[in-house]
Coordinates of C-alpha atoms in Angstrom, one line a residue:
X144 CA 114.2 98.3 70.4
X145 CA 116.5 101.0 72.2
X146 CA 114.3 103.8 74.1
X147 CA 114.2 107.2 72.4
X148 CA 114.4 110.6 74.7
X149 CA 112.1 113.3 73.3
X150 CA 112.4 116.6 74.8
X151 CA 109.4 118.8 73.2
X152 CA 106.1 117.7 72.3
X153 CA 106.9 118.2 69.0
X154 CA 108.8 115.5 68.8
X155 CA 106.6 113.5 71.1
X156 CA 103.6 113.8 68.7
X157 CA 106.0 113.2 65.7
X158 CA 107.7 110.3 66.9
X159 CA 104.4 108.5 68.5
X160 CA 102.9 109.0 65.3
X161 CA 106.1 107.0 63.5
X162 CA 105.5 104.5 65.7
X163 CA 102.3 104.1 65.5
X164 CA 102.4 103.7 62.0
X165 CA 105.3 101.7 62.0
X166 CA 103.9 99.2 64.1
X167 CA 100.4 99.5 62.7
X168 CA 99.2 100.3 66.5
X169 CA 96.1 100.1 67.6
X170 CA 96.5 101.5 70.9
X171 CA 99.1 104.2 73.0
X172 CA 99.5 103.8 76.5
X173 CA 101.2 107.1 78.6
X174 CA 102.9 106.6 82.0
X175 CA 103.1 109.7 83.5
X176 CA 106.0 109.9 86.6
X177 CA 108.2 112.5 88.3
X178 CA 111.2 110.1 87.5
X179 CA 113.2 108.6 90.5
X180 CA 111.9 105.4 89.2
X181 CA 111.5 102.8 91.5
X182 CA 109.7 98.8 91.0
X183 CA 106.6 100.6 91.0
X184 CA 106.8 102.1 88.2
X185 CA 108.2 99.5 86.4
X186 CA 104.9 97.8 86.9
X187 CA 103.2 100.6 85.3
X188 CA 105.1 100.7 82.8
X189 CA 104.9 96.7 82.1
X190 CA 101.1 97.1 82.7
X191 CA 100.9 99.8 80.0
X192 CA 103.4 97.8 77.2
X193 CA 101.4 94.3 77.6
X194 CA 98.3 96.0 76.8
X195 CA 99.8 98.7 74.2
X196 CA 101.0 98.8 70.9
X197 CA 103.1 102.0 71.2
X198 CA 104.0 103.1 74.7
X199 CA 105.4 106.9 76.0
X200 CA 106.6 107.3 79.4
X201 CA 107.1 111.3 80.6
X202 CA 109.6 112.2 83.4
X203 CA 108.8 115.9 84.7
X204 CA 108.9 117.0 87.8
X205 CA 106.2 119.4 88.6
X206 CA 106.7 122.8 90.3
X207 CA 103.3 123.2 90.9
X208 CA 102.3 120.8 92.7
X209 CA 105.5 121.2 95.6
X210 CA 104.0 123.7 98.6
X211 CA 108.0 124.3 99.4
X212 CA 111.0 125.3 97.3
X213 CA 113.2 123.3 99.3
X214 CA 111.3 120.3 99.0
X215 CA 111.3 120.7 94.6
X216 CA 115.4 121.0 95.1
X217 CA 115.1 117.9 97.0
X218 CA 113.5 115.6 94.8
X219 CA 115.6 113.1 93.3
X220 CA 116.6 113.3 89.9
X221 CA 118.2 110.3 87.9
X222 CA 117.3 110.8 84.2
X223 CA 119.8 108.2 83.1
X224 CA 118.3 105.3 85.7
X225 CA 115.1 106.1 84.6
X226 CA 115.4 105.5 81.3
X227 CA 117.3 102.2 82.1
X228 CA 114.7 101.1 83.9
X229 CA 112.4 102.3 81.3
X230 CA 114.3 100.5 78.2
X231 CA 114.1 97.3 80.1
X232 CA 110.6 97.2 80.8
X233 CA 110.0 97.9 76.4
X234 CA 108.9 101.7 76.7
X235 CA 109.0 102.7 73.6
X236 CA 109.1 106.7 74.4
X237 CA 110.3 109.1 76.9
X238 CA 109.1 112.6 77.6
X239 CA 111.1 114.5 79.4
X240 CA 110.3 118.3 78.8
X241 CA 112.4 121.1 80.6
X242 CA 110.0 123.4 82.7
X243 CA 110.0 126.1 80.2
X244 CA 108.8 123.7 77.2
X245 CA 105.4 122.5 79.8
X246 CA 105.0 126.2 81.1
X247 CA 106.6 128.4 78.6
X248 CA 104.8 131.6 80.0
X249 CA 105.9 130.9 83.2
X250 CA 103.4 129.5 85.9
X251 CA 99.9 129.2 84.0
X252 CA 97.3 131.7 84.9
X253 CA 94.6 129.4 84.3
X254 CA 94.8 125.8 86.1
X255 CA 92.8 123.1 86.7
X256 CA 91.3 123.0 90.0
X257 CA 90.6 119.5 92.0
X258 CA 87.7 121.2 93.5
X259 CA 86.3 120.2 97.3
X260 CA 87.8 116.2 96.6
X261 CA 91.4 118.1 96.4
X262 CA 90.5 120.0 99.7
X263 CA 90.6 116.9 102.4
X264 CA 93.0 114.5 103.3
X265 CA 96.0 115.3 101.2
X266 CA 94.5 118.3 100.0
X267 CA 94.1 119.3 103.6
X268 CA 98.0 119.0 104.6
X269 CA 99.4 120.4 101.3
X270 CA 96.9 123.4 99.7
X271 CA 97.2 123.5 96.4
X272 CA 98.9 120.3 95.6
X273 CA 95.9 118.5 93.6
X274 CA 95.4 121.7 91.6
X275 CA 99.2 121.7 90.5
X276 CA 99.3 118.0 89.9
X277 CA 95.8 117.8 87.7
X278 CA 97.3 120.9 85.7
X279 CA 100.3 119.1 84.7
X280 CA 98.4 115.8 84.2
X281 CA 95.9 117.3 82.0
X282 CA 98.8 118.7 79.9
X283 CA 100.6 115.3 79.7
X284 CA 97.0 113.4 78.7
X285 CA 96.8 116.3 75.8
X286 CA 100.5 115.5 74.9
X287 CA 99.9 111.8 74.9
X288 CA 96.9 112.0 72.8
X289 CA 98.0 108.8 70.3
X290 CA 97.2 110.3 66.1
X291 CA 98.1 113.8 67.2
X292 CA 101.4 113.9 64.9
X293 CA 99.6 111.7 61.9
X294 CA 99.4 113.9 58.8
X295 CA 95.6 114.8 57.3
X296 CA 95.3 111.8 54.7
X297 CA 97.5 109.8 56.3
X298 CA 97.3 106.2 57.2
X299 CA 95.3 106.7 60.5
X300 CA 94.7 103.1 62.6
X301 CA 91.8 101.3 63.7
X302 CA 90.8 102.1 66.9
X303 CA 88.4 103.1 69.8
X304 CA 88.4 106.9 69.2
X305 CA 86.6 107.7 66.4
X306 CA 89.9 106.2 64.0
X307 CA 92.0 106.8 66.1
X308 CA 94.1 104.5 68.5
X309 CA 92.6 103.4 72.0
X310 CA 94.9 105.7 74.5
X311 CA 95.2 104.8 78.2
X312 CA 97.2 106.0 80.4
X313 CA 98.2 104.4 83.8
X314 CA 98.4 105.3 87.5
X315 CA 99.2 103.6 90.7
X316 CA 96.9 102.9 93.4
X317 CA 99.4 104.5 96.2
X318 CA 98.1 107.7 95.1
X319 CA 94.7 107.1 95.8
X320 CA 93.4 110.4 96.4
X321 CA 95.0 111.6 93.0
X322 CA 93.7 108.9 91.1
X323 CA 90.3 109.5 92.1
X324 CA 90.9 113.0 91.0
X325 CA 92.6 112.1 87.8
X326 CA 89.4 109.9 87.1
X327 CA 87.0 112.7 88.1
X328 CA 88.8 115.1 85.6
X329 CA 89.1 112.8 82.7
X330 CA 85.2 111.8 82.8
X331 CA 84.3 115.6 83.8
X332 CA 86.2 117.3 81.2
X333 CA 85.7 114.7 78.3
X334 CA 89.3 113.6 78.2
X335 CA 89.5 110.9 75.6
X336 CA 91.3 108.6 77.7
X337 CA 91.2 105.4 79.9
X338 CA 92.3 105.5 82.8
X339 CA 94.2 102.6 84.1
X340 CA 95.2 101.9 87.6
X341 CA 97.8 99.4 88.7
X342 CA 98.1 97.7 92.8
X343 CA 100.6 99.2 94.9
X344 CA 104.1 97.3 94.3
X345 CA 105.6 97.0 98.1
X346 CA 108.5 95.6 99.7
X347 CA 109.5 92.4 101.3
X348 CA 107.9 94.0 104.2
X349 CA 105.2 95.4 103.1
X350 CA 105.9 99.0 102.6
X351 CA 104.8 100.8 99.5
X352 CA 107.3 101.6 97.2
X353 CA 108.1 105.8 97.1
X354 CA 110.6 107.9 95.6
X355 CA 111.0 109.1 99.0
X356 CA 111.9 105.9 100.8
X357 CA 116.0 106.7 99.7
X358 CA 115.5 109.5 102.7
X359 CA 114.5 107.0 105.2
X360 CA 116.9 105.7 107.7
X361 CA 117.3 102.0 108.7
X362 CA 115.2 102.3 111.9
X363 CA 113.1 104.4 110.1
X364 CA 111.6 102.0 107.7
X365 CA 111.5 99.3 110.0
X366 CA 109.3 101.4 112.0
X367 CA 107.3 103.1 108.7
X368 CA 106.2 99.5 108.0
X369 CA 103.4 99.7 111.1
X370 CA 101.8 101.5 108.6
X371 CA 101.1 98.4 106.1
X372 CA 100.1 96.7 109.1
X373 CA 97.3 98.8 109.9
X374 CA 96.2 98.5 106.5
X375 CA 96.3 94.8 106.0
X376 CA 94.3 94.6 109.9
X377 CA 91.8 96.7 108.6
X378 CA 91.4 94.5 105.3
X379 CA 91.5 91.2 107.2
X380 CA 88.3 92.7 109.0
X381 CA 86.6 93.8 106.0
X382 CA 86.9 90.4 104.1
X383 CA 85.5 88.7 107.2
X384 CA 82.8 91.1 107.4
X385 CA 84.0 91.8 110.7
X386 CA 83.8 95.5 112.2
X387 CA 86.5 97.4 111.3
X388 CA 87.4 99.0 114.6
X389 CA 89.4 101.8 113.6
X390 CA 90.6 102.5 116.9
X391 CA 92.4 100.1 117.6
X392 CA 94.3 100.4 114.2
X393 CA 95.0 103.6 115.2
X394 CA 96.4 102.2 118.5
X395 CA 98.7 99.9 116.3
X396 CA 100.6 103.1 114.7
X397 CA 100.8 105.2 117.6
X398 CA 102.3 102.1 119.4
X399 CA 105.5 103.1 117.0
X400 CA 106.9 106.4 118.4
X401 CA 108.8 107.6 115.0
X402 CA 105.4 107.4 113.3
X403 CA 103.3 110.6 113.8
X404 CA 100.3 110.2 112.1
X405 CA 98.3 112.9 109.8
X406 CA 95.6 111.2 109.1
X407 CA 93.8 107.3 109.3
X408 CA 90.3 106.5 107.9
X409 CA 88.2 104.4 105.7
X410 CA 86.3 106.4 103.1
X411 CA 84.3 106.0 100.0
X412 CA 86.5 105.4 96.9
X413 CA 84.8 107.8 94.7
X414 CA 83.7 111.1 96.7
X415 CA 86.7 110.3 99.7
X416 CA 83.9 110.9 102.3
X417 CA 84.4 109.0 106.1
X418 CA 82.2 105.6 106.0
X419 CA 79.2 105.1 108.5
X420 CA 80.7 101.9 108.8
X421 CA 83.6 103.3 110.5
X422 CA 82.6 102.3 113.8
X423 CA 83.1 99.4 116.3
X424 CA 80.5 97.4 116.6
X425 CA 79.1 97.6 112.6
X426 CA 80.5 94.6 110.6
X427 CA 82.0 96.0 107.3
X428 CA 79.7 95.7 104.2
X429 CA 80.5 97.3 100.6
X430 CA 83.2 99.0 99.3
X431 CA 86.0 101.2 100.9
X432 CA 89.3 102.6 100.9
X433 CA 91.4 102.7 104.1
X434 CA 94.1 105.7 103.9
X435 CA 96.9 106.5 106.3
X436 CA 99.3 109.6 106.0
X437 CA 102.5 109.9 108.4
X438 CA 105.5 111.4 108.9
X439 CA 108.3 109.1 109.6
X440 CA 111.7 110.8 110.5
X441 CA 112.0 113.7 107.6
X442 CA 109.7 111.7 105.1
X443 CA 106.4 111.9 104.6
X444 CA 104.6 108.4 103.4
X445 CA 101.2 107.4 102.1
X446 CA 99.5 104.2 101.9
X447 CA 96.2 103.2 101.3
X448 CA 94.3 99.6 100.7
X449 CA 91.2 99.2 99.1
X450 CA 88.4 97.1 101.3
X451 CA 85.4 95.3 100.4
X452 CA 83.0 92.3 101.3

């Protein structure tokens, strides 16, 4: 079935509802991007259909979570790629609201804040960010809410929610800090939602997929691909519950001199704090989450891969 473009939530809610009942759905899946879709979404977005009845995919890029006006102008925007890529994958809905239908006062006075997880790391480097991003993501989960557009009396389907249909919506695991906070939110707020995430798709080399990769150089991805290497020397420690030794990972990026690195470290996957087991000589035991952040040329990448033994 073709893809259908919905520009208000009105017609979101209205049209998910159709479907819903059309299809006699038990469950609505949301895929929440900032378009420039890439093979990584696609995976979300196959993720989301195999395990949904009806499934909506929103394209909005966020003015509140960009630090730098320049950097919002140069985000990539390809609306009729998207929803290609979308329509091949069996997306049944995409969202793509103008600024003024998500924020039609203008910028909200009242936001979500990611509290002290959204103050390290990425939070750290770009104030503000994880406040800007949970606001528009709580919005989206509220516009996604599957049953929103079903009349009273209507024929509402079985479900998880009370009635309702089961609603997940789905994330990818190169965003580690924000999924964390996206999962914090959802369970400290009540959100009636699951929240899915899906591996990091990478290249033939091992570099995560990223909107931003299209402002990489040649040489510049060649060399942005130490960073995967770190990562995958870390996690071939940690599965043979050998110390980590961080340093000399570190030593691995620095060895590339268009890499300057933010920040490198293994932390706990829920509360993002540095790991005691950090260290040389301790062999690795548990769960973690190595994350690197560098600059590479004009682009600013992030990569991260879970660890455990």
């Amino acid at each position: 079935m073709p893809i259908k473009l919905v520009t208000t939530a009105a017609e979101l809610r209205s049209e998910s509802a159709r479907l819903l009942t059309q299809k006699q759905g038990a469950s609505q899946g949301l895929v929440p991007t900032m378009g420039a879709l890439h093979e990584g979404h696609a995976q979300l977005a196959r993720t989301a259909v195999e395990q949904n009845d009806v499934v909506v995919a929103s394209i909005f890029v966020n003015p509140l979570q960009f630090g730098d006006a320049a950097d919002l102008d140069r985000y990539p925007r390809s609306l009729d790629a998207d929803l290609a890529l979308l329509e091949e994958q069996g997306v049944d809905l995409a969202f793509a609201p103008s600024v003024e239908e998500v924020y039609p006062g203008g910028e909200p006075v009242v936001r979500v804040t990611a509290g002290s997880l959204g103050e390290k790391w990425e939070g750290a480097s770009r104030p503000g960010h994880f406040d800007g991003a949970l606001t528009v993501v709580a919005k989206l989960l509220h516009y996604g809410i599957p049953g929103a557009g079903l009349q009273a009396g209507g024929a509402f389907v079985s479900g998880s929610t009370g009635g309702l249909p089961a609603y997940r919506a789905y994330f990818g695991q190169k965003d580690a800090q924000q999924l964390t906070l996206v999962r914090r939110m959802v369970a400290d707020l009540n959100f009636p939602v699951e929240i899915v995430a899906v591996p990091t798709v990478r290249s033939s080399g091992g570099l995560a997929l990223s909107s931003r990769n299209r402002f990489l150089s040649e040489e510049q991805a060649e060399a942005a691909l130490v960073l995967s290497r770190a990562l995958r020397l870390l996690e071939e420690r940690a599965n043979g519950h050998e110390p980590l030794d961080l340093e000399s990972a570190e030593d691995l990026v620095a060895s590339q001199p268009l890499v300057e690195v933010d920040y490198f470290d293994v932390v706990d996957p829920r509360t993002l704090e540095p790991l005691a087991e950090n260290c040389k000589e301790t062999p690795f035991r548990g769960e973690g989450l190595a994350i690197i952040a560098a600059k590479v040329g004009p682009v600013r990448l992030i990569d991260n891969v879970p660890l455990s033994s």
